[in-house]
Short mmCIF file of C-alpha atoms and ligand atoms in Angstrom, two decimals:
data_model
loop_
_atom_site.label_atom_id
_atom_site.label_comp_id
_atom_site.label_asym_id
_atom_site.label_seq_id
_atom_site.Cartn_x
_atom_site.Cartn_y
_atom_site.Cartn_z
CA MET C 1 -4.28 -37.01 2.16
CA VAL C 2 -5.89 -38.96 -0.67
CA ASN C 3 -7.22 -37.82 -4.00
CA GLY C 4 -10.63 -38.67 -5.52
CA ASN C 5 -9.41 -42.13 -6.44
CA GLY C 6 -8.27 -42.82 -2.89
CA LYS C 7 -4.57 -42.47 -3.79
CA PRO C 8 -2.31 -41.04 -1.05
CA LEU C 9 -0.83 -37.71 -2.09
CA LYS C 10 2.03 -35.62 -0.83
CA SER C 11 2.97 -32.03 -1.63
CA ARG C 12 6.61 -33.15 -1.49
CA MET C 13 6.95 -33.55 -5.24
CA SER C 14 10.49 -34.42 -6.08
CA GLY C 15 11.52 -33.17 -9.53
CA PHE C 16 8.31 -31.16 -9.96
CA HIS C 17 10.31 -28.16 -11.17
CA LYS C 18 11.75 -30.23 -14.02
CA LEU C 19 8.34 -31.09 -15.49
CA SER C 20 6.86 -29.12 -18.39
CA PRO C 21 3.95 -26.78 -17.54
CA ASP C 22 1.52 -29.38 -18.95
CA GLU C 23 3.04 -32.15 -16.86
CA LYS C 24 2.97 -29.94 -13.77
CA LEU C 25 -0.67 -29.21 -14.47
CA GLU C 26 -1.41 -32.94 -14.64
CA ALA C 27 0.24 -33.43 -11.24
CA VAL C 28 -1.76 -30.58 -9.72
CA LYS C 29 -4.92 -31.93 -11.33
CA GLU C 30 -4.40 -35.22 -9.59
CA PHE C 31 -3.44 -33.69 -6.23
CA SER C 32 -6.33 -31.24 -6.10
CA ASN C 33 -8.96 -33.27 -7.95
CA LEU C 34 -9.32 -30.69 -10.70
CA THR C 35 -11.83 -31.43 -13.42
CA ASP C 36 -11.01 -31.60 -17.15
CA GLU C 37 -12.82 -28.28 -17.42
CA ASP C 38 -10.58 -26.69 -14.77
CA VAL C 39 -7.54 -27.91 -16.66
CA GLU C 40 -8.84 -26.54 -19.96
CA LEU C 41 -9.37 -23.13 -18.34
CA LEU C 42 -5.90 -23.17 -16.84
CA LYS C 43 -4.45 -23.95 -20.25
CA LYS C 44 -6.14 -20.94 -21.80
CA THR C 45 -3.43 -18.33 -21.54
CA GLY C 46 -3.80 -14.89 -23.06
CA ALA C 47 -1.24 -12.45 -24.42
CA LEU C 48 1.28 -13.75 -21.90
CA ASP C 49 1.89 -17.19 -23.36
CA ILE C 50 2.87 -20.18 -21.28
CA GLY C 51 6.50 -20.10 -22.44
CA ALA C 52 6.99 -16.47 -21.42
CA ALA C 53 5.25 -17.09 -18.10
CA ASP C 54 7.44 -20.15 -17.51
CA ARG C 55 10.55 -18.03 -18.03
CA MET C 56 9.25 -15.37 -15.64
CA ILE C 57 8.71 -17.47 -12.51
CA GLU C 58 9.02 -21.07 -11.34
CA ASN C 59 6.64 -24.03 -11.39
CA VAL C 60 4.25 -22.37 -13.83
CA ILE C 61 1.00 -24.15 -14.73
CA GLY C 62 -0.86 -21.24 -16.31
CA THR C 63 -1.51 -17.53 -16.20
CA THR C 64 -4.33 -15.53 -14.75
CA GLU C 65 -6.20 -12.51 -15.97
CA MET C 66 -7.53 -9.39 -14.35
CA PRO C 67 -9.60 -6.59 -15.83
CA LEU C 68 -7.60 -3.77 -17.40
CA GLY C 69 -9.50 -0.48 -17.29
CA ILE C 70 -8.57 2.98 -18.49
CA ALA C 71 -8.79 6.01 -16.23
CA THR C 72 -9.68 9.07 -18.25
CA ASN C 73 -9.60 12.85 -17.70
CA PHE C 74 -6.10 13.05 -16.22
CA LEU C 75 -4.32 16.33 -16.87
CA ILE C 76 -0.88 16.19 -15.28
CA ASN C 77 1.64 19.02 -15.63
CA GLY C 78 -0.42 20.30 -18.55
CA ARG C 79 -0.39 16.99 -20.43
CA ASP C 80 -3.36 14.71 -21.01
CA TYR C 81 -2.97 11.08 -20.03
CA LEU C 82 -4.97 7.90 -20.37
CA ILE C 83 -4.00 5.61 -17.53
CA PRO C 84 -4.31 1.81 -17.58
CA MET C 85 -5.37 0.26 -14.28
CA VAL C 86 -5.46 -3.45 -13.44
CA ILE C 87 -7.79 -4.17 -10.57
CA GLU C 88 -10.60 -6.57 -9.64
CA GLU C 89 -12.55 -4.04 -7.55
CA PRO C 90 -15.46 -2.17 -9.12
CA SER C 91 -15.68 1.64 -8.77
CA VAL C 92 -11.94 2.28 -8.58
CA VAL C 93 -11.38 3.23 -12.24
CA ALA C 94 -14.61 5.25 -12.38
CA ALA C 95 -13.75 7.06 -9.14
CA ALA C 96 -10.24 8.03 -10.30
CA SER C 97 -11.61 9.28 -13.62
CA TYR C 98 -14.30 11.30 -11.85
CA ALA C 99 -11.84 12.95 -9.45
CA ALA C 100 -9.54 13.78 -12.38
CA LYS C 101 -12.46 15.33 -14.24
CA LEU C 102 -13.36 17.53 -11.27
CA ALA C 103 -9.70 18.60 -10.92
CA ARG C 104 -9.47 19.82 -14.53
CA THR C 105 -11.26 23.12 -13.77
CA ARG C 106 -8.23 24.20 -11.75
CA GLY C 107 -5.58 22.81 -14.09
CA GLY C 108 -5.47 19.16 -13.06
CA PHE C 109 -2.46 17.75 -11.24
CA THR C 110 0.87 19.46 -10.65
CA ALA C 111 3.51 16.83 -10.08
CA SER C 112 7.24 16.63 -9.39
CA SER C 113 9.61 13.88 -8.34
CA ASP C 114 13.13 13.28 -7.07
CA ASP C 115 15.92 11.75 -9.09
CA PRO C 116 15.67 7.95 -9.05
CA LEU C 117 17.92 7.36 -6.03
CA MET C 118 17.80 4.00 -4.29
CA ILE C 119 19.66 2.83 -1.22
CA GLY C 120 21.56 -0.43 -0.80
CA GLN C 121 22.25 -1.47 2.80
CA ILE C 122 25.36 -3.34 3.89
CA GLN C 123 25.25 -4.58 7.47
CA LEU C 124 28.52 -5.02 9.37
CA VAL C 125 28.76 -6.74 12.75
CA GLY C 126 31.70 -7.20 15.10
CA VAL C 127 33.41 -3.95 14.14
CA ALA C 128 35.94 -3.34 16.92
CA ASP C 129 36.70 0.33 16.33
CA ILE C 130 33.58 2.02 15.01
CA GLU C 131 34.98 5.56 14.79
CA GLU C 132 38.15 4.50 12.99
CA SER C 133 36.12 2.27 10.63
CA LYS C 134 33.86 5.12 9.68
CA LYS C 135 36.85 7.30 8.87
CA ARG C 136 38.42 4.55 6.78
CA ILE C 137 35.25 3.99 4.78
CA MET C 138 34.97 7.72 4.09
CA ARG C 139 38.65 7.94 3.09
CA ASN C 140 38.02 5.13 0.58
CA LYS C 141 34.80 6.56 -0.77
CA GLU C 142 36.09 6.95 -4.33
CA ARG C 143 37.38 3.38 -4.45
CA ILE C 144 34.02 2.09 -3.23
CA PHE C 145 32.25 4.20 -5.86
CA ASP C 146 34.52 2.79 -8.59
CA MET C 147 34.07 -0.76 -7.43
CA ALA C 148 30.28 -0.42 -7.39
CA ASN C 149 30.03 1.45 -10.67
CA LYS C 150 32.07 -1.25 -12.43
CA CYS C 151 29.15 -3.64 -11.77
CA ASP C 152 26.89 -1.76 -14.14
CA SER C 153 28.60 0.05 -16.99
CA VAL C 154 25.29 0.43 -18.84
CA LEU C 155 23.76 2.28 -15.90
CA VAL C 156 26.81 4.55 -15.69
CA LYS C 157 26.65 5.16 -19.46
CA PHE C 158 23.06 6.38 -19.04
CA GLY C 159 24.11 8.81 -16.30
CA GLY C 160 23.39 6.60 -13.28
CA GLY C 161 25.69 5.09 -10.68
CA VAL C 162 26.67 5.55 -7.04
CA ARG C 163 26.07 9.07 -5.76
CA ASP C 164 26.89 8.83 -2.07
CA ILE C 165 27.82 6.71 0.89
CA GLU C 166 26.26 7.14 4.30
CA ILE C 167 27.23 5.32 7.46
CA ARG C 168 24.81 4.57 10.23
CA GLU C 169 25.63 3.14 13.60
CA MET C 170 23.14 1.29 15.75
CA GLU C 171 23.01 -0.27 19.15
CA THR C 172 21.14 -3.59 19.06
CA LYS C 173 20.51 -6.60 21.31
CA ARG C 174 23.37 -8.29 19.43
CA GLY C 175 25.81 -5.49 19.86
CA LYS C 176 26.80 -2.44 17.88
CA MET C 177 26.36 -2.58 14.13
CA LEU C 178 27.49 -0.41 11.28
CA VAL C 179 25.16 -0.07 8.33
CA VAL C 180 26.62 1.39 5.17
CA HIS C 181 24.17 2.92 2.71
CA LEU C 182 25.12 3.06 -0.95
CA VAL C 183 22.98 5.74 -2.57
CA VAL C 184 22.61 4.86 -6.25
CA ASP C 185 21.00 6.70 -9.14
CA VAL C 186 19.26 3.84 -10.95
CA ARG C 187 17.88 5.95 -13.85
CA ASP C 188 14.93 4.14 -15.46
CA ALA C 189 15.26 0.88 -13.54
CA MET C 190 13.40 -0.06 -10.40
CA GLY C 191 16.91 -0.60 -9.14
CA ALA C 192 16.86 -3.73 -7.01
CA ASN C 193 19.15 -5.75 -9.29
CA ALA C 194 21.67 -2.97 -9.82
CA VAL C 195 21.80 -1.99 -6.15
CA ASN C 196 21.94 -5.54 -4.79
CA THR C 197 24.79 -6.43 -7.15
CA MET C 198 26.71 -3.32 -6.08
CA ALA C 199 26.12 -4.00 -2.39
CA GLU C 200 27.41 -7.55 -2.77
CA ARG C 201 30.43 -6.37 -4.76
CA VAL C 202 31.68 -3.78 -2.24
CA ALA C 203 30.90 -5.85 0.87
CA PRO C 204 34.26 -7.72 1.09
CA PHE C 205 36.14 -4.42 0.80
CA LEU C 206 34.06 -3.01 3.68
CA GLU C 207 35.02 -6.06 5.77
CA GLU C 208 38.65 -5.34 4.98
CA LEU C 209 38.33 -1.70 5.96
CA THR C 210 36.45 -2.30 9.21
CA GLY C 211 37.64 -5.72 10.37
CA GLY C 212 33.95 -6.57 10.83
CA LYS C 213 31.80 -9.24 9.23
CA VAL C 214 29.24 -8.48 6.56
CA ARG C 215 25.77 -9.89 7.06
CA LEU C 216 23.03 -8.43 4.84
CA ARG C 217 23.60 -6.76 1.48
CA ILE C 218 20.27 -5.64 0.11
CA ILE C 219 18.25 -2.71 -1.20
CA THR C 220 15.83 -0.96 1.14
CA ASN C 221 12.27 -0.59 -0.09
CA LEU C 222 11.95 2.59 1.93
CA ALA C 223 12.88 4.56 -1.19
CA ASP C 224 12.71 7.90 0.62
CA ARG C 225 15.17 9.59 -1.78
CA ARG C 226 12.83 8.80 -4.65
CA LEU C 227 9.65 10.62 -3.72
CA ALA C 228 6.87 11.78 -5.99
CA ARG C 229 4.73 14.77 -5.03
CA VAL C 230 1.45 15.90 -6.53
CA GLN C 231 -0.97 18.70 -5.82
CA ALA C 232 -4.47 19.30 -7.16
CA VAL C 233 -7.05 21.95 -6.40
CA TRP C 234 -10.73 21.07 -6.40
CA ASP C 235 -12.78 24.18 -6.99
CA LYS C 236 -15.30 24.93 -4.25
CA ASP C 237 -17.90 25.93 -6.83
CA VAL C 238 -17.47 22.62 -8.65
CA ILE C 239 -17.56 20.28 -5.66
CA GLY C 240 -19.59 22.53 -3.31
CA GLU C 241 -18.41 24.45 -0.23
CA ASP C 242 -20.19 21.97 1.98
CA THR C 243 -18.25 19.10 0.41
CA VAL C 244 -14.95 20.92 1.04
CA GLU C 245 -15.81 21.08 4.75
CA LYS C 246 -16.95 17.45 4.86
CA ILE C 247 -13.77 16.23 3.16
CA LEU C 248 -11.65 18.21 5.61
CA ASP C 249 -13.50 16.57 8.51
CA ALA C 250 -13.03 13.14 6.92
CA TYR C 251 -9.32 13.81 6.39
CA GLU C 252 -8.90 14.92 9.99
CA LEU C 253 -10.08 11.54 11.21
CA ALA C 254 -7.36 9.82 9.18
CA ALA C 255 -4.79 12.28 10.52
CA ASN C 256 -5.77 11.43 14.09
CA ASP C 257 -6.76 7.79 14.07
CA GLN C 258 -4.75 4.81 12.88
CA TYR C 259 -7.85 2.69 12.22
CA ARG C 260 -9.17 5.25 9.75
CA CYS C 261 -5.73 6.12 8.43
CA THR C 262 -5.11 2.53 7.33
CA THR C 263 -8.29 2.56 5.22
CA HIS C 264 -7.52 6.06 3.94
CA ASN C 265 -4.13 4.85 2.70
CA LYS C 266 -5.67 1.63 1.38
CA GLY C 267 -7.87 3.73 -0.88
CA ILE C 268 -4.80 5.58 -2.16
CA MET C 269 -3.11 2.25 -2.87
CA ASN C 270 -6.20 1.09 -4.81
CA GLY C 271 -5.19 3.59 -7.47
CA ILE C 272 -1.46 3.28 -7.13
CA ASP C 273 -1.28 -0.52 -7.19
CA ALA C 274 -3.63 -0.71 -10.16
CA VAL C 275 -1.25 1.31 -12.36
CA VAL C 276 1.81 -0.38 -10.87
CA ILE C 277 0.35 -3.80 -11.72
CA ALA C 278 -0.73 -2.69 -15.21
CA THR C 279 2.90 -1.81 -15.92
CA ALA C 280 4.11 -5.07 -14.27
CA ASN C 281 6.08 -3.19 -11.66
CA ASP C 282 6.85 -4.54 -8.19
CA PHE C 283 3.70 -3.63 -6.24
CA ARG C 284 4.99 -5.29 -3.06
CA ALA C 285 7.96 -2.92 -3.05
CA ILE C 286 5.63 0.03 -3.62
CA GLU C 287 3.27 -1.09 -0.84
CA ALA C 288 6.08 -1.70 1.66
CA GLY C 289 7.69 1.64 0.84
CA ALA C 290 4.42 3.57 1.04
CA HIS C 291 3.37 2.26 4.44
CA SER C 292 6.85 2.59 5.88
CA TYR C 293 6.98 6.18 4.63
CA ALA C 294 3.55 6.80 6.16
CA ALA C 295 5.06 5.81 9.52
CA ARG C 296 8.30 7.78 9.16
CA ASN C 297 7.47 10.20 11.98
CA GLY C 298 6.94 7.40 14.46
CA LYS C 299 3.18 7.53 13.90
CA TYR C 300 1.22 6.01 10.99
CA GLU C 301 0.00 8.99 8.96
CA PRO C 302 -2.03 9.68 5.81
CA LEU C 303 -0.03 9.78 2.57
CA THR C 304 -2.21 12.70 1.46
CA ARG C 305 -2.96 16.07 3.05
CA TYR C 306 -5.90 18.44 2.55
CA ALA C 307 -6.37 22.12 3.28
CA LYS C 308 -8.38 25.09 2.01
CA ASP C 309 -6.70 27.77 -0.06
CA SER C 310 -7.41 31.48 0.48
CA GLU C 311 -10.45 31.26 -1.83
CA GLY C 312 -11.91 28.27 -0.01
CA ASN C 313 -11.03 25.66 -2.65
CA LEU C 314 -9.85 22.25 -1.56
CA VAL C 315 -6.12 21.65 -2.03
CA GLY C 316 -5.01 18.03 -1.93
CA THR C 317 -1.42 16.84 -1.92
CA ILE C 318 0.29 13.48 -1.88
CA GLU C 319 3.90 12.50 -1.26
CA LEU C 320 5.26 8.97 -1.29
CA PRO C 321 8.22 6.91 -2.44
CA LEU C 322 7.73 5.30 -5.84
CA ALA C 323 10.43 2.92 -6.99
CA LEU C 324 9.20 2.12 -10.49
CA GLY C 325 11.02 0.72 -13.47
CA LEU C 326 10.64 1.12 -17.21
CA VAL C 327 13.65 -1.01 -18.17
CA GLY C 328 14.31 -4.54 -17.03
CA GLY C 329 11.94 -6.87 -15.28
CA ALA C 330 8.47 -7.85 -16.40
CA THR C 331 7.71 -4.30 -17.59
CA ARG C 332 9.84 -5.17 -20.61
CA THR C 333 8.80 -8.80 -21.03
CA HIS C 334 5.08 -8.81 -20.28
CA PRO C 335 3.36 -7.96 -23.57
CA ILE C 336 0.41 -6.20 -21.94
CA ALA C 337 2.64 -4.24 -19.55
CA LYS C 338 4.60 -2.97 -22.55
CA ILE C 339 1.36 -1.70 -24.07
CA ALA C 340 0.30 -0.18 -20.74
CA VAL C 341 3.52 1.85 -20.70
CA LYS C 342 2.80 2.91 -24.28
CA ILE C 343 -0.71 4.05 -23.34
CA ILE C 344 0.67 6.21 -20.52
CA GLY C 345 3.46 7.42 -22.76
CA ALA C 346 5.88 7.94 -19.87
CA LYS C 347 9.41 8.64 -21.08
CA SER C 348 11.11 8.19 -17.71
CA THR C 349 10.46 6.57 -14.34
CA LYS C 350 10.17 10.08 -12.91
CA GLU C 351 7.26 10.79 -15.24
CA LEU C 352 5.71 7.39 -14.49
CA ALA C 353 5.98 8.07 -10.75
CA GLU C 354 4.25 11.44 -11.20
CA VAL C 355 1.40 9.77 -13.08
CA VAL C 356 1.05 7.01 -10.48
CA ALA C 357 1.06 9.48 -7.58
CA SER C 358 -1.60 11.57 -9.34
CA VAL C 359 -3.85 8.52 -9.55
CA GLY C 360 -3.27 7.92 -5.82
CA LEU C 361 -4.36 11.45 -4.98
CA ALA C 362 -7.36 11.29 -7.33
CA GLN C 363 -8.44 7.96 -5.83
CA ASN C 364 -8.23 9.33 -2.32
CA PHE C 365 -10.15 12.49 -3.17
CA ALA C 366 -12.89 10.44 -4.83
CA ALA C 367 -13.19 8.10 -1.84
CA LEU C 368 -13.31 10.98 0.67
CA ARG C 369 -15.87 12.87 -1.41
CA ALA C 370 -18.13 9.84 -1.69
CA LEU C 371 -17.69 8.78 1.94
CA ALA C 372 -18.26 12.26 3.31
CA THR C 373 -21.38 12.81 1.19
CA GLU C 374 -23.65 10.03 -0.11
CA GLY C 375 -21.48 7.13 1.14
CA ILE C 376 -19.67 4.76 -1.19
CA GLN C 377 -22.11 1.89 -1.26
CA THR C 378 -24.61 3.52 -3.65
CA GLY C 379 -22.14 3.93 -6.50
CA HIS C 380 -20.20 0.82 -5.61
CA MET C 381 -23.23 -1.45 -5.53
CA ARG C 382 -24.57 0.07 -8.74
CA LEU C 383 -21.35 -0.97 -10.45
CA HIS C 384 -21.24 -4.24 -8.58
CA SER C 385 -24.82 -5.17 -9.52
CA ARG C 386 -23.74 -6.91 -12.74
CA ASN C 387 -21.38 -9.16 -10.76
CA ILE C 388 -24.22 -9.96 -8.38
CA ALA C 389 -26.50 -10.79 -11.30
CA VAL C 390 -23.86 -13.25 -12.61
CA LEU C 391 -23.45 -14.75 -9.13
CA ALA C 392 -27.21 -15.31 -9.05
CA GLY C 393 -26.95 -17.28 -12.29
CA ALA C 394 -27.77 -14.67 -14.95
CA SER C 395 -26.06 -14.89 -18.33
CA GLY C 396 -26.20 -13.04 -21.66
CA ASP C 397 -28.73 -10.19 -21.87
CA LEU C 398 -30.24 -11.20 -18.56
CA ILE C 399 -27.19 -9.84 -16.68
CA ASP C 400 -27.93 -6.24 -17.64
CA GLU C 401 -31.66 -6.67 -17.19
CA VAL C 402 -31.30 -8.08 -13.65
CA ALA C 403 -28.74 -5.39 -12.76
CA LYS C 404 -30.98 -2.63 -14.14
CA ARG C 405 -33.98 -3.78 -12.15
CA MET C 406 -31.97 -4.09 -8.92
CA ASN C 407 -30.51 -0.60 -9.43
CA GLY C 408 -33.98 0.81 -10.07
CA GLU C 409 -35.27 -0.75 -6.88
CA LYS C 410 -32.09 0.22 -4.98
CA ASN C 411 -32.09 -3.33 -3.69
CA ILE C 412 -28.88 -4.99 -4.81
CA SER C 413 -28.41 -8.45 -3.37
CA THR C 414 -27.95 -11.99 -4.60
CA GLY C 415 -31.33 -12.91 -3.11
CA ARG C 416 -33.15 -10.21 -5.05
CA ALA C 417 -31.16 -11.01 -8.20
CA LYS C 418 -32.33 -14.63 -8.00
CA GLU C 419 -35.97 -13.56 -7.60
CA ILE C 420 -35.77 -11.18 -10.59
CA LEU C 421 -34.05 -13.87 -12.63
CA GLU C 422 -36.79 -16.36 -11.87
CA GLU C 423 -39.45 -13.83 -12.90
CA LEU C 424 -37.63 -13.06 -16.15
CA GLN C 425 -37.14 -16.72 -16.98
CA LYS C 426 -40.81 -17.57 -16.49
C1 MEV P 501 -12.19 0.70 -0.68
O1 MEV P 501 -11.45 -0.20 -1.46
C2 MEV P 501 -11.39 1.94 -0.38
C3 MEV P 501 -12.04 2.92 0.59
O2 MEV P 501 -12.39 2.25 1.79
C4 MEV P 501 -11.03 4.00 0.86
C5 MEV P 501 -11.42 4.95 1.96
O3 MEV P 501 -12.19 4.57 2.85
O4 MEV P 501 -10.88 6.08 1.95
C6 MEV P 501 -13.31 3.49 0.03
#
């Protein structure tokens, strides 16, 4: 590969990690033929300055920005919330706010959640006497608890720590394995650091007890002891009896078809991820946990359920694992994430999980309502029309003017935007 000046370039950049962000940027500029303008844009960091970003991850050359919107109208367990959402997709914030508004007639969202229990897995292979090993582990339960709890005195001080040990046995292609689960109350942390440290700490003792060899020592992202549950009732007189029936039909497709179910759950994650990202939580952990939980019965299922109550109103529920943190990690170091947490006002990860799950349910209701009635493209394209106007070359006041005309004509496309722009510029 050569750059614009014909110089051969290799991505094997020895010592790259030792360069300053500016020097790294210079190297990338050369490799990828970036312009001076590109470099200037990359240097423009926002509230997360380059130093903080550089301490967060490796090989940093800049930061990136996404829109931060506020979902309104949320009434959860009798409390009003404004909810920050970070997402690049139009319609999501508006849809969540709309669903929350419609839910208010019947009291908004009723939410609950489990204690913040996470599981650390320790894999043991080559255990000669499985039954005897299990007994030994259980006889030494208290010692294992002590050993693990000593890793995190702060967690223990705040009421967290190991709660249980479970032993699983599995037959695999590589022989029988024992998997020990450490069930840990991680309080207001996401928990990965605490649990992984504990799992590593007790592993040698488990080898001693079983005569086996430890392989993996890691948290599971299937946080199925840390579920959040939410219910909301949408009044039939507010949304229309016909809409109740249409939503139930739409839901039934997701319940019976994996192709639809994937999209159904994607819509839920639109809302969930947006709040998770706003608070700088680990959205990959949340995604992995959610989809794994959706498949827990051996079939990929919707994370929400819908039914009619005795009066014919639509009752929606959601249940999913939500391993969120308020202490540690980027939630505490990213300046905007700190403000996002402040806007929500969540005092615990349980409360945060209840808020996040409510947004997931609201998002899903809004998508089903739109899909089952007028379709989502009308509203979506209306919101998207400004982006299309920009893509067609509009700037300043012309953006709104082009968007307005396209919306009026119900013809929203880059082609039409260009034509309107030309007319306006004449
Ligand atoms: C788009 O991002 C999300 C939807 O496709 C969700 C759904 O179909 O339920 C609208």
